[in-house]
Coordinates of C-alpha atoms and ligand atoms in Angstrom, one line a residue:
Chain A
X1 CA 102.3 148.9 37.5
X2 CA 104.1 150.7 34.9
X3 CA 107.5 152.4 35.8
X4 CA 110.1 153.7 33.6
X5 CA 108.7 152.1 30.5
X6 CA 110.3 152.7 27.6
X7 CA 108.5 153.9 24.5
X8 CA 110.6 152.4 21.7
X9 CA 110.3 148.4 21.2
X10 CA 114.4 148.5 20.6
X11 CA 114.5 149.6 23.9
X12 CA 113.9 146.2 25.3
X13 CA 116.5 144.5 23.2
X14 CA 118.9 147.2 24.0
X15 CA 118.4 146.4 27.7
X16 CA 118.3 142.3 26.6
X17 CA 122.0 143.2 25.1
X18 CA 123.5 144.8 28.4
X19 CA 122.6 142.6 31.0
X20 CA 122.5 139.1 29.5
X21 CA 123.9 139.1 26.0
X22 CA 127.7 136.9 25.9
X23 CA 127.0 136.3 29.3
X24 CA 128.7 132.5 29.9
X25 CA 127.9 130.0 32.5
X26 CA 130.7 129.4 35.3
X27 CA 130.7 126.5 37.7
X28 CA 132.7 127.4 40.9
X29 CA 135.4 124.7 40.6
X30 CA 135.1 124.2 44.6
X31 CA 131.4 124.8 45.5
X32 CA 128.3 124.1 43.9
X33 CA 127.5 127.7 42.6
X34 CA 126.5 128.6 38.8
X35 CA 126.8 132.0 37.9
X36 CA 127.0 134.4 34.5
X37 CA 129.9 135.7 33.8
X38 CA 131.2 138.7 31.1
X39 CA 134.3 139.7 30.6
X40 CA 135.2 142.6 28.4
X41 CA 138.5 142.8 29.3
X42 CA 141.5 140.6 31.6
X43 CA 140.0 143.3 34.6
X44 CA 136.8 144.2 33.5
X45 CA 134.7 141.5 34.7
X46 CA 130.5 141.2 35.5
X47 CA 128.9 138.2 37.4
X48 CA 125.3 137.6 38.1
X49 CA 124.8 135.4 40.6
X50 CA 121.5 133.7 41.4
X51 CA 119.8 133.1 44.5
X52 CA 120.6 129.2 44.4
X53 CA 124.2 130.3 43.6
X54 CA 124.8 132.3 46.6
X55 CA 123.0 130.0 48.6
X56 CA 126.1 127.4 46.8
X57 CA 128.6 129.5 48.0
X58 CA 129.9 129.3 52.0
X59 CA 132.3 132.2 51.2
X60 CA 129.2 134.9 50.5
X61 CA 126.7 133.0 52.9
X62 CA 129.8 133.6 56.2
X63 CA 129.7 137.6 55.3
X64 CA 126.6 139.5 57.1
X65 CA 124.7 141.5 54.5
X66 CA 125.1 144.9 55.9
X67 CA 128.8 145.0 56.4
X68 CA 129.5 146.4 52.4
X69 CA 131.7 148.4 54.0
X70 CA 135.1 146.1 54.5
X71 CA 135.8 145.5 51.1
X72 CA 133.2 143.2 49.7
X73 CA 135.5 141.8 47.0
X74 CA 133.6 138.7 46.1
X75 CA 134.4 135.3 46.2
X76 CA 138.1 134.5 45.7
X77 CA 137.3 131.0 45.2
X78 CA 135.0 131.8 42.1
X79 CA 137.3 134.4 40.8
X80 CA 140.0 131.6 40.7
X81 CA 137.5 129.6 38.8
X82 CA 136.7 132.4 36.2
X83 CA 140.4 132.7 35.6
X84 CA 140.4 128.8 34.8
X85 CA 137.5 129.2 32.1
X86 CA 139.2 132.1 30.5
X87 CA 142.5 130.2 30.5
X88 CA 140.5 126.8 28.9
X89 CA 139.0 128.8 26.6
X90 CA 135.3 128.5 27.8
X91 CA 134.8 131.7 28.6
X92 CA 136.6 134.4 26.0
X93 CA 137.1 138.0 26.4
X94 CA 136.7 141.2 24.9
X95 CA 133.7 143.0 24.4
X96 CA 130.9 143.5 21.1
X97 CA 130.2 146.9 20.1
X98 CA 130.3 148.1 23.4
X99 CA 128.1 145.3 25.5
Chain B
X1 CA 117.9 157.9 8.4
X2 CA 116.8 154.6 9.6
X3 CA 120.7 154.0 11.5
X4 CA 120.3 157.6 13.5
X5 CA 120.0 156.5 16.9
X6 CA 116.9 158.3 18.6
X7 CA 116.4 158.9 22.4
X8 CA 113.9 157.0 24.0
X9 CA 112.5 159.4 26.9
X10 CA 110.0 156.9 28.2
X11 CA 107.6 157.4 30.9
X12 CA 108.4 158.0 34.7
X13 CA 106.5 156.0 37.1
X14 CA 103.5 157.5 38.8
X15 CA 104.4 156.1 42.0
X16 CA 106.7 157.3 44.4
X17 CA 109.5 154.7 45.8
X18 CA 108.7 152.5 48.4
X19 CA 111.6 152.7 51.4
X20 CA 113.2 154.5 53.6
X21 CA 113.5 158.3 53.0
X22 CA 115.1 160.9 55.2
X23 CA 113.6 164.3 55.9
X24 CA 116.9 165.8 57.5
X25 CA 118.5 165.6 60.9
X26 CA 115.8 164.9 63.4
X27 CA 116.7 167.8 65.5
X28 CA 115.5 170.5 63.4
X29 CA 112.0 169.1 64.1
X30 CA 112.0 169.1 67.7
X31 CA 111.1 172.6 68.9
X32 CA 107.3 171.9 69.2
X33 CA 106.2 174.0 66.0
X34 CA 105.5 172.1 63.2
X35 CA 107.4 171.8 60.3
X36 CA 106.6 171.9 56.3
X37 CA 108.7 169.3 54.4
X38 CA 108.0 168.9 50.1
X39 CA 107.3 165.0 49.6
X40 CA 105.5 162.2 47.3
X41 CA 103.7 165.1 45.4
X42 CA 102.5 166.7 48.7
X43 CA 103.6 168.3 51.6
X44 CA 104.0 166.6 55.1
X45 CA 103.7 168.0 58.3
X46 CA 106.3 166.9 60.7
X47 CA 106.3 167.7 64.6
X48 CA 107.4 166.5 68.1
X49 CA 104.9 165.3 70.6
X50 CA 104.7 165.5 74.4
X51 CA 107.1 162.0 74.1
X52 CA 109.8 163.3 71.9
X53 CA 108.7 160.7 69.2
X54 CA 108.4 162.9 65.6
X55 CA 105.3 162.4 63.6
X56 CA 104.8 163.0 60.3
X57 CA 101.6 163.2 58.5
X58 CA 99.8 164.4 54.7
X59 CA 100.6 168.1 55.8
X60 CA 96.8 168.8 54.4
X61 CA 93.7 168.1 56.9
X62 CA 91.3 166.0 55.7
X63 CA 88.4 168.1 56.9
X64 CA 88.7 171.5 54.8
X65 CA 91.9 170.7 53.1
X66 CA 93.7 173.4 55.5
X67 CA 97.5 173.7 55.9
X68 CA 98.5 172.2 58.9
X69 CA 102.0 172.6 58.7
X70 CA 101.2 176.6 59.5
X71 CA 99.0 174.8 62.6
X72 CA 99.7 174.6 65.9
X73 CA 101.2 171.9 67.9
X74 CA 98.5 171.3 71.1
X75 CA 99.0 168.8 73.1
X76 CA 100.9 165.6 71.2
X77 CA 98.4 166.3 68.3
X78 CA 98.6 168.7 65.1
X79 CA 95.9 171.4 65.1
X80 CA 94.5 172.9 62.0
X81 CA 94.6 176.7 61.3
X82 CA 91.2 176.4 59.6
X83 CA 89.2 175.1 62.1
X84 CA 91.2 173.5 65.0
X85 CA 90.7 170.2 64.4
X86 CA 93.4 168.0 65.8
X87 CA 95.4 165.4 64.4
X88 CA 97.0 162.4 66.2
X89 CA 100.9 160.9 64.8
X90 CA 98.9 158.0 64.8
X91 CA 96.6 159.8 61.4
X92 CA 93.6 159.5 63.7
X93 CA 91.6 162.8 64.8
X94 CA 91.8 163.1 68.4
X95 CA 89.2 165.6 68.8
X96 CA 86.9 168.8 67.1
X97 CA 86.4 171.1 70.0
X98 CA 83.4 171.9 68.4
X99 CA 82.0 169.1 67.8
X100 CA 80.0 165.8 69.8
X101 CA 81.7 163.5 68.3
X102 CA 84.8 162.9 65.5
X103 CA 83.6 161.9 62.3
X104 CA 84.9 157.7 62.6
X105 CA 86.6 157.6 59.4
X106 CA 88.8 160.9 60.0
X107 CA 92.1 159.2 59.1
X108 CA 94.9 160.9 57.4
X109 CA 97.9 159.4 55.6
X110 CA 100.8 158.9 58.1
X111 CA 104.4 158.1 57.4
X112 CA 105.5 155.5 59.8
X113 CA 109.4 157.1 61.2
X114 CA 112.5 155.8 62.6
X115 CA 115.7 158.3 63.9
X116 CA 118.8 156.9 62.1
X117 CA 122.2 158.5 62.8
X118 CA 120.7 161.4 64.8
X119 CA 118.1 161.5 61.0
X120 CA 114.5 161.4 60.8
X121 CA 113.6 158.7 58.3
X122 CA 109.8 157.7 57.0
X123 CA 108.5 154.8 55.3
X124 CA 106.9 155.2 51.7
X125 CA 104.9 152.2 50.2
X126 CA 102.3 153.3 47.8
X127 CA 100.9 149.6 48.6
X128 CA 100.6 150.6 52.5
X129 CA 102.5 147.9 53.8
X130 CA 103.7 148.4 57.3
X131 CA 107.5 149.8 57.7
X132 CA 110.1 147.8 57.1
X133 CA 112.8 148.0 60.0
X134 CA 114.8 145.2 58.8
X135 CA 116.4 147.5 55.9
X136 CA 116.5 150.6 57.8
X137 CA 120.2 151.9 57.0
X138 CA 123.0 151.0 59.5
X139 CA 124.0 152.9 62.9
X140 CA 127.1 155.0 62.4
X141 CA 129.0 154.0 65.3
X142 CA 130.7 156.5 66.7
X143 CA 129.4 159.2 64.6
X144 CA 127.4 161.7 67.0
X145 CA 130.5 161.2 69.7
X146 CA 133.3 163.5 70.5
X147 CA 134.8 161.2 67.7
X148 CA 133.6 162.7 64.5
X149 CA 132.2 166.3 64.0
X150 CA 128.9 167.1 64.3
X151 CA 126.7 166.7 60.7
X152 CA 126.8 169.7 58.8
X153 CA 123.7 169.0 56.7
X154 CA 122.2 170.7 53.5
X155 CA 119.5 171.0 51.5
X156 CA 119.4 171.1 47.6
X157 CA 116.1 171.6 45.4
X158 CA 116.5 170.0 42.1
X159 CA 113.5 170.9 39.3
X160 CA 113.7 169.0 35.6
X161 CA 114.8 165.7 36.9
X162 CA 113.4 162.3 38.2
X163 CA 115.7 161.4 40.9
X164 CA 117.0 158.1 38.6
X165 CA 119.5 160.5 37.3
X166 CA 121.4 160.6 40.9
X167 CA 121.4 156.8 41.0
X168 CA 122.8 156.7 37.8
X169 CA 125.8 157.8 39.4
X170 CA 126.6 155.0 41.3
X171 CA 127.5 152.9 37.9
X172 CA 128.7 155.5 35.8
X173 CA 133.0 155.3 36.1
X174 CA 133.6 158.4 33.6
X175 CA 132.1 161.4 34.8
X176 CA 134.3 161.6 38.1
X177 CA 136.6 162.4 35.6
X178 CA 134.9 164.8 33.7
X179 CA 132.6 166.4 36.1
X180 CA 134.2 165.7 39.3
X181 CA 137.5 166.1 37.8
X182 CA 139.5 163.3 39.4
X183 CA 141.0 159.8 37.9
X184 CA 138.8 156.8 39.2
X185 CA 141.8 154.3 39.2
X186 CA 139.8 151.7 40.3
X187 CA 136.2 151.3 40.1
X188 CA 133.3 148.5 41.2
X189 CA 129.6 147.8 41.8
X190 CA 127.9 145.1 44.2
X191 CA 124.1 145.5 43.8
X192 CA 122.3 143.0 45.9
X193 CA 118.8 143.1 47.7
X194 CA 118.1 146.7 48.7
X195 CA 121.7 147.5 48.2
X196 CA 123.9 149.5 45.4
X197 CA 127.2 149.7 46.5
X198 CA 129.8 151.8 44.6
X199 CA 133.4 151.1 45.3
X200 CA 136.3 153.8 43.8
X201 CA 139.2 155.0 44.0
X202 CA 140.2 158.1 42.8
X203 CA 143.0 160.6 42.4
X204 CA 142.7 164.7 41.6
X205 CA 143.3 166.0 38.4
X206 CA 146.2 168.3 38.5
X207 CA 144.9 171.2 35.6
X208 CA 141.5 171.7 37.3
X209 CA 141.1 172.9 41.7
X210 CA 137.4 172.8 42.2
X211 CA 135.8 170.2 43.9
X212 CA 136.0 167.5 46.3
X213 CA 137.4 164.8 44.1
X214 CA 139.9 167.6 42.2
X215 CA 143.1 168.3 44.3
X216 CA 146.4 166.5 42.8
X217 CA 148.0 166.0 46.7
X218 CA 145.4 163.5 47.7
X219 CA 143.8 160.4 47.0
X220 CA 140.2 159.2 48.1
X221 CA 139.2 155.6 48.7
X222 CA 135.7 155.5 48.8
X223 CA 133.1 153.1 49.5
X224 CA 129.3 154.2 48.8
X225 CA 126.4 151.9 49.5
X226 CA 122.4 152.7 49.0
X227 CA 120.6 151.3 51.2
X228 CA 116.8 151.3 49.5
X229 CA 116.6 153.6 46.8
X230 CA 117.0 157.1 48.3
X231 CA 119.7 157.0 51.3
X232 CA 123.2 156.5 51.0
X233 CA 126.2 156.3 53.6
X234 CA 129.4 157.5 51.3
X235 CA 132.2 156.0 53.7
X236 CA 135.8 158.0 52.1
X237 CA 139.1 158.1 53.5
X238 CA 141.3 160.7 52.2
X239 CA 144.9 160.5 52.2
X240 CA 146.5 164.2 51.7
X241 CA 149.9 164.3 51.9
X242 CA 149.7 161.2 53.5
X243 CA 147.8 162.8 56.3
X244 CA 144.7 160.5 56.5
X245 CA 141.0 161.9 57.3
X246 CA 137.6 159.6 57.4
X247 CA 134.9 161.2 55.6
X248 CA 131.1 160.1 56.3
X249 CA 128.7 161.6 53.9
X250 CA 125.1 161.1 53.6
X251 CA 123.4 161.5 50.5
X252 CA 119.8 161.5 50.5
X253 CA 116.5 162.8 48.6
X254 CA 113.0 163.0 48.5
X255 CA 110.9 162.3 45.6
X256 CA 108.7 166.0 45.9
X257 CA 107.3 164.9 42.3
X258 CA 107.7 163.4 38.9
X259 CA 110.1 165.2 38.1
X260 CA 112.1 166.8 40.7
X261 CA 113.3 165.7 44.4
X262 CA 115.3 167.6 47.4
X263 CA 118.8 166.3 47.5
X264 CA 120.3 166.4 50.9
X265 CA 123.6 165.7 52.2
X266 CA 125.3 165.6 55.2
X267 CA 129.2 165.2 56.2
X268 CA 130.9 164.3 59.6
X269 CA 134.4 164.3 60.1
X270 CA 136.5 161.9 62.6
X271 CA 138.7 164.2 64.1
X272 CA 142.3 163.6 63.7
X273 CA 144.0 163.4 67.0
X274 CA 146.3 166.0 68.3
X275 CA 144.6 168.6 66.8
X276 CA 143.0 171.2 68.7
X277 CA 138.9 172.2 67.6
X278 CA 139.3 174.7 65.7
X279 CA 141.7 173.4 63.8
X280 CA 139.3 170.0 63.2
X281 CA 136.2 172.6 62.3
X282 CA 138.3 174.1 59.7
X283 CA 139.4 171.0 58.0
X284 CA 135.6 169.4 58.0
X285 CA 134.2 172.8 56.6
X286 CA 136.5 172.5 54.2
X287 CA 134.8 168.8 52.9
X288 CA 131.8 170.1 53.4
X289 CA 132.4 173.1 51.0
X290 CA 134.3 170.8 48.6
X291 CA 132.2 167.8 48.2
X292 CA 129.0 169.8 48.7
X293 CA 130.7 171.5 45.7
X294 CA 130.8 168.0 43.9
X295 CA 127.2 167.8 44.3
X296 CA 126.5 170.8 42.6
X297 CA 128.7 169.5 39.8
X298 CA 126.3 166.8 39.4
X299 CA 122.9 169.1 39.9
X300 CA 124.3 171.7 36.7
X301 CA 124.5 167.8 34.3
X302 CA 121.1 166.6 35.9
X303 CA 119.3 170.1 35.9
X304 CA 120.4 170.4 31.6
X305 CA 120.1 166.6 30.5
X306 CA 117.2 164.8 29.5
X307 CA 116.0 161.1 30.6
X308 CA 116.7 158.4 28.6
X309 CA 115.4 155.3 28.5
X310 CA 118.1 153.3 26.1
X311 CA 121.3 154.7 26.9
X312 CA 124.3 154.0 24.4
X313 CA 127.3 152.4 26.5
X314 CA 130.7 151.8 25.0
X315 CA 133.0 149.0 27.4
X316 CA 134.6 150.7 29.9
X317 CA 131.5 152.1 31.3
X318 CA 129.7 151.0 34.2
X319 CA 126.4 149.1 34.7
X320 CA 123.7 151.1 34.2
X321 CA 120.8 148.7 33.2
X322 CA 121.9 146.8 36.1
X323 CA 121.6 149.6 38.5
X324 CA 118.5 150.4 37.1
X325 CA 117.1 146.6 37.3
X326 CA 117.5 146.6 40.8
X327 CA 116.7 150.6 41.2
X328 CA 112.8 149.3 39.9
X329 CA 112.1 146.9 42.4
X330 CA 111.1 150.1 44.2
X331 CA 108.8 150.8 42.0
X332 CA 107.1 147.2 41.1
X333 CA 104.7 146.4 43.7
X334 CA 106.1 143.6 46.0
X335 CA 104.4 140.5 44.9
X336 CA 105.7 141.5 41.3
X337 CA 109.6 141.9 42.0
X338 CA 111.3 139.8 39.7
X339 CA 115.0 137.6 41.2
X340 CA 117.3 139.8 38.3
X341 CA 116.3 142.9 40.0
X342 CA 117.7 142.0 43.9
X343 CA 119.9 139.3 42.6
X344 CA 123.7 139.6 43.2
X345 CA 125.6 141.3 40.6
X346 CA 129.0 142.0 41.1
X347 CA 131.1 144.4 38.5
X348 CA 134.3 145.4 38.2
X349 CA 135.4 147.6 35.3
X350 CA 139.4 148.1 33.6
X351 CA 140.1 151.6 34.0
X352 CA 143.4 151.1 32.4
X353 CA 143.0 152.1 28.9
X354 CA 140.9 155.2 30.1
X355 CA 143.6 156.4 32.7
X356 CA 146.5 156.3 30.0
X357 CA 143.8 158.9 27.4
X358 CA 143.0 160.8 30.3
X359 CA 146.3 161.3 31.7
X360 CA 147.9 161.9 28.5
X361 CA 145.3 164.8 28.3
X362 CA 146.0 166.0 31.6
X363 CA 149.4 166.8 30.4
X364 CA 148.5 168.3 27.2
X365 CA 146.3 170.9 29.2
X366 CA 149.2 171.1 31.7
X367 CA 151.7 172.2 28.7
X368 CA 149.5 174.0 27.4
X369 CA 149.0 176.2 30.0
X370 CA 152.6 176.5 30.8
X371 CA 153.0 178.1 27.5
X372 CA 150.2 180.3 27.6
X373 CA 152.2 181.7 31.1
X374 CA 155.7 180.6 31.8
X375 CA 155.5 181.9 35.1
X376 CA 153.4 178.9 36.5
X377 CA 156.7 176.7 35.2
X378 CA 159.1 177.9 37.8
X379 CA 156.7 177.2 40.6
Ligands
FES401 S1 90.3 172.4 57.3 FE1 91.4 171.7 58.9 S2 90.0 172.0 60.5 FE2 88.8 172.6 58.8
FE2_402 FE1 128.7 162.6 40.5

């Protein structure tokens, strides 16, 4: 069903560019969880998780899905680990042209 | 020139989102006339039965095409101006008083509802799938008690836009500065399953005094979740002065076609104790005014922009393609929802750089203005 679709083939690689491009692969250095992680800055940080990942993680899977409210600040345990890659060089920082 | 970026403008789905939409609060329907309410393309009939239950139905009979929303309410059913025939909540026709016997397939499209937070709320699937009350939004508590205020609720036409360009907002850091006219110090995004959360903190801008995000005494902590892709609960707390307030707003639209939707918002105030009613009514008219104020803010950008498929993003901005990855598992029919579009993805974005620009701005225009009138100086 088509929705949104874009009418320029650079279009596609444009959205390719945002949501996956430098993303590197993290292994929580206490659970089993993979994720994606970005970082275009020390602060400005993305992750995509997966559905195995979260399933990995006890910290996300003890928090009931509707309370957003009280400061759903992620996992400290995986930010901890995200630190570590930056600081071992496996994951780098700064951004590309804007992505 | 072959390096000019162009627009892409794209299409814009022919389907309306499946979810949970709200018509408005649920006691503006319940006077036993019926009600007209723009939606999907069409118009919907909504009334109260015998029961108190609200019923809303394709506000167009499906004998003659008569309007039934300027009907009649007999009985628990809807009855046609045209020609009387009566509708059931349940789509069904209950009866033609002039006729033996009620044709067998006289079924109407009916919206399946829910009352959420004192609002009536109806389920859209273009696939027909039976409502969904697992991912209704949440119960306020203690909204609708002596506690808060009651909702002041309003209504909004917008014309010229798909109603993407309001979820847009939820990823886009900048523009509270420059349309809302405040300094987001801090600024994050959880989208996971049917939810877009927005996270923010924000500060006024001292050279500008209109709207609710603009006034240099306070600062606003606000979290803002979607739950499905047209209702929102926009939890703030306000600190003035250090006096603190609690904020609930609701911010919700229909789809009324491709290209425009009703925006409607709501607001409820915990009352601060000690203070006497009136006093409390003042102080939640005044967020109404001023955040209803930061709505219209948006609608003058939405109402003069045009869509775009392949926006150009420089690093400190937010996550649109995200936002919009999960905002088209609306729009995808179930069986074709792909993981990356409910899939966790958290974001959190340095507005360091982009506070020291814009305050350094702020006190150009501040100096400025100072010596355009030194009488502002002494005060
Ligand atoms: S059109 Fe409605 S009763 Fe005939
Ligand atoms: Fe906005």
């Amino acid at each position: 069903m088509p929705s949104f679709v874009p009418t320029n083939a650079e279009t596609l690689e444009e959205q390719r560019r945002y949501t996956q491009a430098r993303l590197v692969e993290v292994e929580c250095l206490d659970c089993l969880a993979k994720v994606s992680v970005k970082k275009n800055s020390e602060h400005h940080t993305s992750i995509q998780w997966s559905a195995e990942a979260v399933a990995a993680c006890p910290e996300l899977c003890r928090r009931t899905r509707s309370d957003s409210r009280d400061g759903d600040r992620g996992c400290p345990r995986l930010a901890a680990s995200i630190e570590a890659a930056v600081a071992g060089g496996a994951l780098s920082v700064g951004a590309e042209d804007g992505y | 020139m072959a390096d000019t970026r162009t627009l892409d403008h794209g299409t814009t789905p022919l389907r309306y989102a499946r979810g949970w939409h709200c018509l408005g609060l649920a006691s503006t329907f319940s006077d036993g006339k019926p009600h007209a309410i723009n939606g999907f393309g069409t118009k919907l009939v909504v009334w109260q039965d015998s029961k108190g239950e609200l019923n809303v139905l394709d506000g167009y009979c499906r004998h003659m095409g008569g309007d039934l929303t300027q009907g009649e309410v007999k009985g628990d059913n809807i009855a046609c101006p045209f020609h009387d025939w009566r509708w059931g909540g349940d789509g069904k026709c209950k009866e033609i008083p002039y006729a033996r016997r009620v044709p067998l397939r006289a079924r109407t499209q009916r919206y399946e509802t829910a009352v959420v937070n004192g609002q009536l709320l109806i389920w859209n699937d273009p696939e027909g799938s039976a409502a969904d009350r697992d991912i209704l939004p949440p119960e306020l508590p203690d909204v609708l008690t002596d506690k808060y205020t009651p909702w002041s609720w309003h209504t909004k036409e917008i014309n010229g836009s798909h109603c993407r360009e309001l979820i847009d907002n939820v990823a886009d850091m900048a523009h509270f500065y420059y349309v809302h006219f405040a300094f987001p110090t801090s600024f994050r995004n959880i989208f996971e399953g049917h939810t877009a959360t927005q996270f923010m903190e924000s500060t006024g801008r001292p050279d500008k005094t209109t709207g609710g995000y603009s006034d240099a005494n306070s600062t606003l902590k606000s979290v803002a979740t979607y739950y499905g892709p047209s209702y929102m609960i926009n939890w703030l707390t306000v600190d003035y002065k250090g006096f603190v307030t609690e904020v609930i707003l609701i911010n919700c639209h229909i789809p009324t076609g491709p290209d425009s939707f009703t925006l409607q918002y709501g607001i409820s105030v915990q009352k601060p104790e000690g203070l006497d009613d009136k006093t409390v009514d003042y102080i939640a008219e005044r967020y109404t005014e001023s955040f209803g104020e930061g709505f219209l803010q948006d609608v003058h950008i939405w109402e003069n922009k045009v869509a775009v498929q392949n926006p150009l993003l420089c690093e400190e901005d937010g996550p649109v393609y995200q936002l919009r990855r999960w905002y088209e598992q609306f729009y995808t029919d179930v069986a074709d929802i792909k993981p990356e579009m409910t899939d966790r993805f958290e974001f959190e974005v340095d507005t360091t750089k982009a506070n020291e620009y814009w305050h350094a701005e702020v006190a150009e225009n501040l100096a400025k203005r100072a010596a355009d009138d030194p009488e502002t100086v002494s005060h």
